[in-house]
C-alpha cells in the first residue's frame, strides 16, 4: 500500500478551519503524540495545534494501556485551552467528530461505546484519550488524543485481532488518511465551537451510544458493577441498574467496560 503524505503543508492546504490543524507538528515516528503535545502545551502552543505521527512506538490508551499504531493509520493529539465547564464534553465531542468523520468519508456507520471507544460492527476502530491539566480552578490545557485505524489489517496483530477493525478492513480497500484526517479536524473544530450549546452535543452523543440498553459489567478500581446501562447524565456519567433494582452512577474516569 502506498502511504499518503501527512506533512503539514499537505494537511493544512485549503483546510477550512479557523484554528484546529492550522498548526501541525508532524513527525514520521514518535513515542506518543500525547507526550509531544504535552510539551507543546506547556510551552504555550497555539490553540488548535495538532501533533501528528505516521507511527507511534509507545502509543498509549487509558490507564497506560498500549495503543498500536503501525504506519497507514491516524495518530493525533489536539491542544485546546477550554473553560473548565467544557471538560466533561471533550470526550463527547471527540467521539462524535470521529463518528462524523468516518460517516462522511466512507459511508460506514460507527457507534460509540461508552465512554471512549468508537466501534464499527461491534469492533474497535478508534481509541480516544483526554488529558487535562487543571490549576487553581482553571484549565491550563487539554489534549484530545485520537488513534484511528484507517489502513490496519487486524490479522497482522493477534493481540487485538478479535476486538479491532479498521476502515480499510471494513471496506475491503485502501483508504486515504489525508481525506479522513482533514474531515476529522473540521469536525473537531465545528463541535468545539458548538460547545456554547453543550446540551445539543450531549444529546447527539447520547443518541450515538451503543451501550445503552445493554447488560454490562464495569470495573472501577477494585469495584465491579453489573447491570443494565440505563442512561447517561449530562456530565457523561453512566447510570447502571443492578439486578436488585439499585442504581449506580459510574463516572467516565478510569473504568473498564465488559459485556
Ligand atoms: P477497552 O477497549 O477494553 O474498554 P479502554 O477503553 O480503556 O479499554 P483504550 O485506552 O481506549 O482502552 O485502548 C487500549 C486498548 O485498546 C488496549 O488494551 C488494546 O486492547 C486495544 N488496542 C490497542 N491498540 C489498538 C488498535 N490499534 N485498535 C484497536 N484496539 C487497540
Tab-separated table of N, CA and C in Angstrom, residues 14-111:
chain	number	residue	atom	x	y	z
A	14	UNK	N	-5.650	24.572	2.133
A	14	UNK	CA	-7.085	24.752	1.901
A	14	UNK	C	-7.964	24.213	3.021
A	15	UNK	N	-7.376	23.897	4.173
A	15	UNK	CA	-8.159	23.337	5.290
A	15	UNK	C	-9.127	24.412	5.814
A	16	UNK	N	-10.425	24.083	5.807
A	16	UNK	CA	-11.442	25.101	6.116
A	16	UNK	C	-11.721	25.181	7.614
A	17	UNK	N	-10.662	25.391	8.414
A	17	UNK	CA	-10.868	25.608	9.852
A	17	UNK	C	-10.272	26.957	10.226
A	18	UNK	N	-10.734	27.494	11.373
A	18	UNK	CA	-10.161	28.752	11.859
A	18	UNK	C	-8.861	28.498	12.608
A	19	UNK	N	-8.849	27.444	13.439
A	19	UNK	CA	-7.645	27.205	14.250
A	19	UNK	C	-7.262	25.731	14.381
A	20	UNK	N	-8.214	24.826	14.354
A	20	UNK	CA	-7.847	23.413	14.546
A	20	UNK	C	-7.061	22.914	13.323
A	21	UNK	N	-5.826	22.496	13.568
A	21	UNK	CA	-4.987	21.957	12.498
A	21	UNK	C	-4.304	23.014	11.655
A	22	UNK	N	-4.475	24.294	12.031
A	22	UNK	CA	-3.779	25.324	11.249
A	22	UNK	C	-2.287	25.323	11.571
A	23	UNK	N	-1.938	24.758	12.741
A	23	UNK	CA	-0.514	24.482	13.020
A	23	UNK	C	-0.378	22.980	13.274
A	24	UNK	N	0.473	22.352	12.464
A	24	UNK	CA	0.681	20.908	12.590
A	24	UNK	C	2.136	20.660	12.986
A	25	UNK	N	2.323	19.848	14.009
A	25	UNK	CA	3.666	19.396	14.373
A	25	UNK	C	3.735	17.942	13.944
A	26	UNK	N	4.467	17.679	12.878
A	26	UNK	CA	4.461	16.336	12.278
A	26	UNK	C	5.808	15.639	12.454
A	27	UNK	N	5.750	14.386	12.861
A	27	UNK	CA	6.951	13.553	12.916
A	27	UNK	C	6.597	12.195	12.311
A	28	UNK	N	7.438	11.660	11.437
A	28	UNK	CA	7.122	10.328	10.894
A	28	UNK	C	6.959	9.289	12.005
A	29	UNK	N	7.874	9.334	13.001
A	29	UNK	CA	7.805	8.360	14.098
A	29	UNK	C	7.920	9.100	15.426
A	30	UNK	N	7.041	8.769	16.359
A	30	UNK	CA	7.092	9.353	17.705
A	30	UNK	C	6.857	8.236	18.713
A	31	UNK	N	7.303	8.449	19.947
A	31	UNK	CA	6.896	7.513	21.007
A	31	UNK	C	5.381	7.615	21.128
A	32	UNK	N	4.893	8.845	21.426
A	32	UNK	CA	3.455	9.072	21.564
A	32	UNK	C	3.171	10.532	21.238
A	33	UNK	N	2.142	10.762	20.450
A	33	UNK	CA	1.799	12.165	20.130
A	33	UNK	C	1.379	12.906	21.405
A	34	UNK	N	0.870	12.167	22.422
A	34	UNK	CA	0.448	12.811	23.667
A	34	UNK	C	1.647	13.454	24.369
A	35	UNK	N	2.781	12.751	24.364
A	35	UNK	CA	3.964	13.279	25.064
A	35	UNK	C	4.420	14.590	24.432
A	36	UNK	N	4.454	14.628	23.116
A	36	UNK	CA	4.906	15.846	22.426
A	36	UNK	C	3.876	16.959	22.606
A	37	UNK	N	2.589	16.604	22.557
A	37	UNK	CA	1.545	17.621	22.721
A	37	UNK	C	1.614	18.246	24.120
A	38	UNK	N	1.915	17.446	25.121
A	38	UNK	CA	2.024	17.983	26.485
A	38	UNK	C	3.166	19.005	26.569
A	39	UNK	N	4.303	18.667	25.974
A	39	UNK	CA	5.432	19.621	25.970
A	39	UNK	C	5.033	20.898	25.231
A	40	UNK	N	4.387	20.719	24.095
A	40	UNK	CA	3.957	21.875	23.289
A	40	UNK	C	2.991	22.748	24.090
A	41	UNK	N	2.032	22.126	24.767
A	41	UNK	CA	1.015	22.877	25.516
A	41	UNK	C	1.670	23.652	26.662
A	42	UNK	N	2.632	23.011	27.331
A	42	UNK	CA	3.329	23.685	28.449
A	42	UNK	C	4.122	24.884	27.961
A	43	UNK	N	4.525	24.833	26.700
A	43	UNK	CA	5.251	25.976	26.123
A	43	UNK	C	4.306	26.977	25.473
A	44	UNK	N	2.993	26.768	25.659
A	44	UNK	CA	2.006	27.740	25.183
A	44	UNK	C	1.706	27.657	23.699
A	45	UNK	N	1.766	26.466	23.136
A	45	UNK	CA	1.461	26.293	21.701
A	45	UNK	C	0.100	26.902	21.366
A	46	UNK	N	-0.049	27.372	20.150
A	46	UNK	CA	-1.319	27.984	19.722
A	46	UNK	C	-2.457	26.987	19.878
A	47	UNK	N	-3.632	27.508	20.277
A	47	UNK	CA	-4.803	26.625	20.394
A	47	UNK	C	-5.105	26.009	19.020
A	48	UNK	N	-5.407	24.722	19.024
A	48	UNK	CA	-5.697	24.048	17.757
A	48	UNK	C	-4.489	23.340	17.173
A	49	UNK	N	-3.301	23.531	17.807
A	49	UNK	CA	-2.108	22.816	17.332
A	49	UNK	C	-2.378	21.312	17.363
A	50	UNK	N	-1.970	20.642	16.293
A	50	UNK	CA	-2.164	19.195	16.201
A	50	UNK	C	-0.806	18.523	16.045
A	51	UNK	N	-0.531	17.581	16.933
A	51	UNK	CA	0.688	16.779	16.808
A	51	UNK	C	0.305	15.491	16.088
A	52	UNK	N	1.028	15.195	15.027
A	52	UNK	CA	0.705	14.051	14.148
A	52	UNK	C	1.914	13.143	13.989
A	53	UNK	N	1.658	11.850	13.921
A	53	UNK	CA	2.754	10.912	13.628
A	53	UNK	C	2.249	9.844	12.671
A	54	UNK	N	3.166	9.327	11.843
A	54	UNK	CA	2.808	8.194	10.991
A	54	UNK	C	2.754	6.924	11.815
A	55	UNK	N	3.729	6.818	12.725
A	55	UNK	CA	3.793	5.630	13.586
A	55	UNK	C	4.097	6.053	14.996
A	56	UNK	N	3.530	5.336	15.976
A	56	UNK	CA	3.897	5.559	17.377
A	56	UNK	C	4.563	4.285	17.885
A	57	UNK	N	5.678	4.478	18.600
A	57	UNK	CA	6.367	3.298	19.138
A	57	UNK	C	5.908	2.996	20.561
A	58	UNK	N	5.271	3.963	21.219
A	58	UNK	CA	4.762	3.742	22.575
A	58	UNK	C	3.419	4.451	22.725
A	59	UNK	N	2.514	4.210	21.762
A	59	UNK	CA	1.178	4.818	21.821
A	59	UNK	C	0.444	4.297	23.048
A	60	UNK	N	-0.308	5.183	23.683
A	60	UNK	CA	-0.991	4.793	24.923
A	60	UNK	C	-2.489	4.915	24.784
A	61	UNK	N	-3.199	4.027	25.471
A	61	UNK	CA	-4.629	4.192	25.682
A	61	UNK	C	-4.816	4.702	27.099
A	62	UNK	N	-6.002	4.458	27.647
A	62	UNK	CA	-6.208	4.872	29.029
A	62	UNK	C	-5.461	3.913	29.958
A	63	UNK	N	-5.222	4.378	31.165
A	63	UNK	CA	-4.583	3.564	32.211
A	63	UNK	C	-3.319	2.873	31.699
A	64	UNK	N	-2.532	3.634	30.934
A	64	UNK	CA	-1.238	3.146	30.428
A	64	UNK	C	-1.371	1.888	29.563
A	65	UNK	N	-2.545	1.646	29.006
A	65	UNK	CA	-2.680	0.514	28.083
A	65	UNK	C	-2.004	0.863	26.770
A	66	UNK	N	-1.655	-0.177	26.038
A	66	UNK	CA	-0.934	0.040	24.782
A	66	UNK	C	-1.921	0.378	23.673
A	67	UNK	N	-1.582	1.359	22.830
A	67	UNK	CA	-2.344	1.614	21.605
A	67	UNK	C	-1.411	1.388	20.427
A	68	UNK	N	-1.721	0.391	19.602
A	68	UNK	CA	-0.851	0.043	18.478
A	68	UNK	C	-1.076	0.999	17.314
A	69	UNK	N	-0.008	1.605	16.829
A	69	UNK	CA	-0.106	2.497	15.665
A	69	UNK	C	0.967	2.153	14.656
A	70	UNK	N	0.709	1.156	13.825
A	70	UNK	CA	1.633	0.943	12.702
A	70	UNK	C	1.364	1.993	11.626
A	71	UNK	N	2.207	2.059	10.592
A	71	UNK	CA	2.020	3.056	9.532
A	71	UNK	C	0.680	2.882	8.822
A	72	UNK	N	0.177	3.984	8.230
A	72	UNK	CA	-1.060	3.894	7.446
A	72	UNK	C	-2.307	4.266	8.216
A	73	UNK	N	-2.101	4.652	9.491
A	73	UNK	CA	-3.253	4.986	10.338
A	73	UNK	C	-3.153	6.440	10.797
A	74	UNK	N	-4.057	6.857	11.680
A	74	UNK	CA	-4.006	8.240	12.165
A	74	UNK	C	-3.730	8.224	13.666
A	75	UNK	N	-2.691	8.954	14.058
A	75	UNK	CA	-2.421	9.175	15.483
A	75	UNK	C	-2.258	10.677	15.637
A	76	UNK	N	-3.154	11.296	16.388
A	76	UNK	CA	-3.049	12.752	16.559
A	76	UNK	C	-3.383	13.165	17.976
A	77	UNK	N	-2.807	14.307	18.366
A	77	UNK	CA	-3.163	14.943	19.636
A	77	UNK	C	-3.440	16.410	19.365
A	78	UNK	N	-4.612	16.866	19.827
A	78	UNK	CA	-5.065	18.237	19.584
A	78	UNK	C	-5.000	19.027	20.889
A	79	UNK	N	-4.370	20.197	20.839
A	79	UNK	CA	-4.215	21.044	22.029
A	79	UNK	C	-5.314	22.102	22.065
A	80	UNK	N	-6.020	22.151	23.200
A	80	UNK	CA	-7.081	23.143	23.396
A	80	UNK	C	-6.895	23.831	24.753
A	81	UNK	N	-7.461	25.016	24.882
A	81	UNK	CA	-7.445	25.735	26.170
A	81	UNK	C	-8.891	26.071	26.540
A	82	UNK	N	-9.675	25.071	26.910
A	82	UNK	CA	-11.111	25.295	27.127
A	82	UNK	C	-11.412	25.854	28.515
A	83	UNK	N	-12.588	26.467	28.678
A	83	UNK	CA	-13.027	26.790	30.027
A	83	UNK	C	-13.311	25.504	30.803
A	84	UNK	N	-13.252	25.590	32.132
A	84	UNK	CA	-13.451	24.406	32.974
A	84	UNK	C	-14.777	23.702	32.679
A	85	UNK	N	-15.802	24.486	32.394
A	85	UNK	CA	-17.137	23.912	32.188
A	85	UNK	C	-17.199	23.016	30.942
A	86	UNK	N	-16.216	23.140	30.042
A	86	UNK	CA	-16.230	22.311	28.822
A	86	UNK	C	-15.670	20.901	29.043
A	87	UNK	N	-14.938	20.703	30.150
A	87	UNK	CA	-14.171	19.451	30.275
A	87	UNK	C	-15.004	18.175	30.115
A	88	UNK	N	-16.202	18.071	30.739
A	88	UNK	CA	-16.949	16.815	30.576
A	88	UNK	C	-17.352	16.540	29.134
A	89	UNK	N	-17.366	17.573	28.307
A	89	UNK	CA	-17.872	17.410	26.933
A	89	UNK	C	-16.784	17.051	25.923
A	90	UNK	N	-15.508	17.093	26.352
A	90	UNK	CA	-14.440	16.849	25.378
A	90	UNK	C	-14.495	15.415	24.845
A	91	UNK	N	-14.805	14.470	25.730
A	91	UNK	CA	-14.900	13.070	25.286
A	91	UNK	C	-16.068	12.910	24.304
A	92	UNK	N	-17.142	13.670	24.562
A	92	UNK	CA	-18.312	13.577	23.674
A	92	UNK	C	-17.979	14.163	22.305
A	93	UNK	N	-17.352	15.332	22.311
A	93	UNK	CA	-17.073	15.976	21.019
A	93	UNK	C	-16.053	15.174	20.221
A	94	UNK	N	-15.070	14.589	20.932
A	94	UNK	CA	-14.044	13.820	20.212
A	94	UNK	C	-14.674	12.579	19.572
A	95	UNK	N	-15.500	11.857	20.330
A	95	UNK	CA	-16.066	10.635	19.739
A	95	UNK	C	-17.045	10.968	18.624
A	96	UNK	N	-17.807	12.051	18.792
A	96	UNK	CA	-18.736	12.444	17.719
A	96	UNK	C	-17.994	12.903	16.464
A	97	UNK	N	-16.878	13.611	16.657
A	97	UNK	CA	-16.097	14.066	15.491
A	97	UNK	C	-15.598	12.863	14.707
A	98	UNK	N	-15.175	11.814	15.421
A	98	UNK	CA	-14.700	10.602	14.744
A	98	UNK	C	-15.861	9.936	14.003
A	99	UNK	N	-17.017	9.846	14.668
A	99	UNK	CA	-18.190	9.237	14.024
A	99	UNK	C	-18.546	10.010	12.749
A	100	UNK	N	-18.648	11.326	12.850
A	100	UNK	CA	-18.985	12.145	11.675
A	100	UNK	C	-17.921	11.992	10.584
A	101	UNK	N	-16.657	12.045	10.986
A	101	UNK	CA	-15.553	11.975	10.017
A	101	UNK	C	-15.610	10.660	9.248
A	102	UNK	N	-15.849	9.563	9.960
A	102	UNK	CA	-15.909	8.248	9.302
A	102	UNK	C	-17.139	8.177	8.394
A	103	UNK	N	-18.282	8.638	8.899
A	103	UNK	CA	-19.520	8.583	8.092
A	103	UNK	C	-19.355	9.379	6.803
A	104	UNK	N	-18.822	10.615	6.941
A	104	UNK	CA	-18.730	11.490	5.776
A	104	UNK	C	-17.769	10.947	4.731
A	105	UNK	N	-16.638	10.391	5.188
A	105	UNK	CA	-15.631	9.997	4.195
A	105	UNK	C	-15.826	8.570	3.674
A	106	UNK	N	-16.541	7.722	4.425
A	106	UNK	CA	-16.657	6.313	3.981
A	106	UNK	C	-18.095	5.814	3.861
A	107	UNK	N	-19.043	6.493	4.493
A	107	UNK	CA	-20.421	5.992	4.492
A	107	UNK	C	-20.659	4.901	5.535
A	108	UNK	N	-19.592	4.467	6.243
A	108	UNK	CA	-19.781	3.477	7.311
A	108	UNK	C	-20.545	4.118	8.468
A	109	UNK	N	-21.164	3.297	9.308
A	109	UNK	CA	-21.984	3.811	10.420
A	109	UNK	C	-21.387	3.376	11.760
A	110	UNK	N	-20.478	4.161	12.310
A	110	UNK	CA	-19.873	3.782	13.588
A	110	UNK	C	-20.804	4.093	14.758
A	111	UNK	N	-20.504	3.458	15.891
A	111	UNK	CA	-21.247	3.744	17.122
A	111	UNK	C	-20.246	3.989	18.244
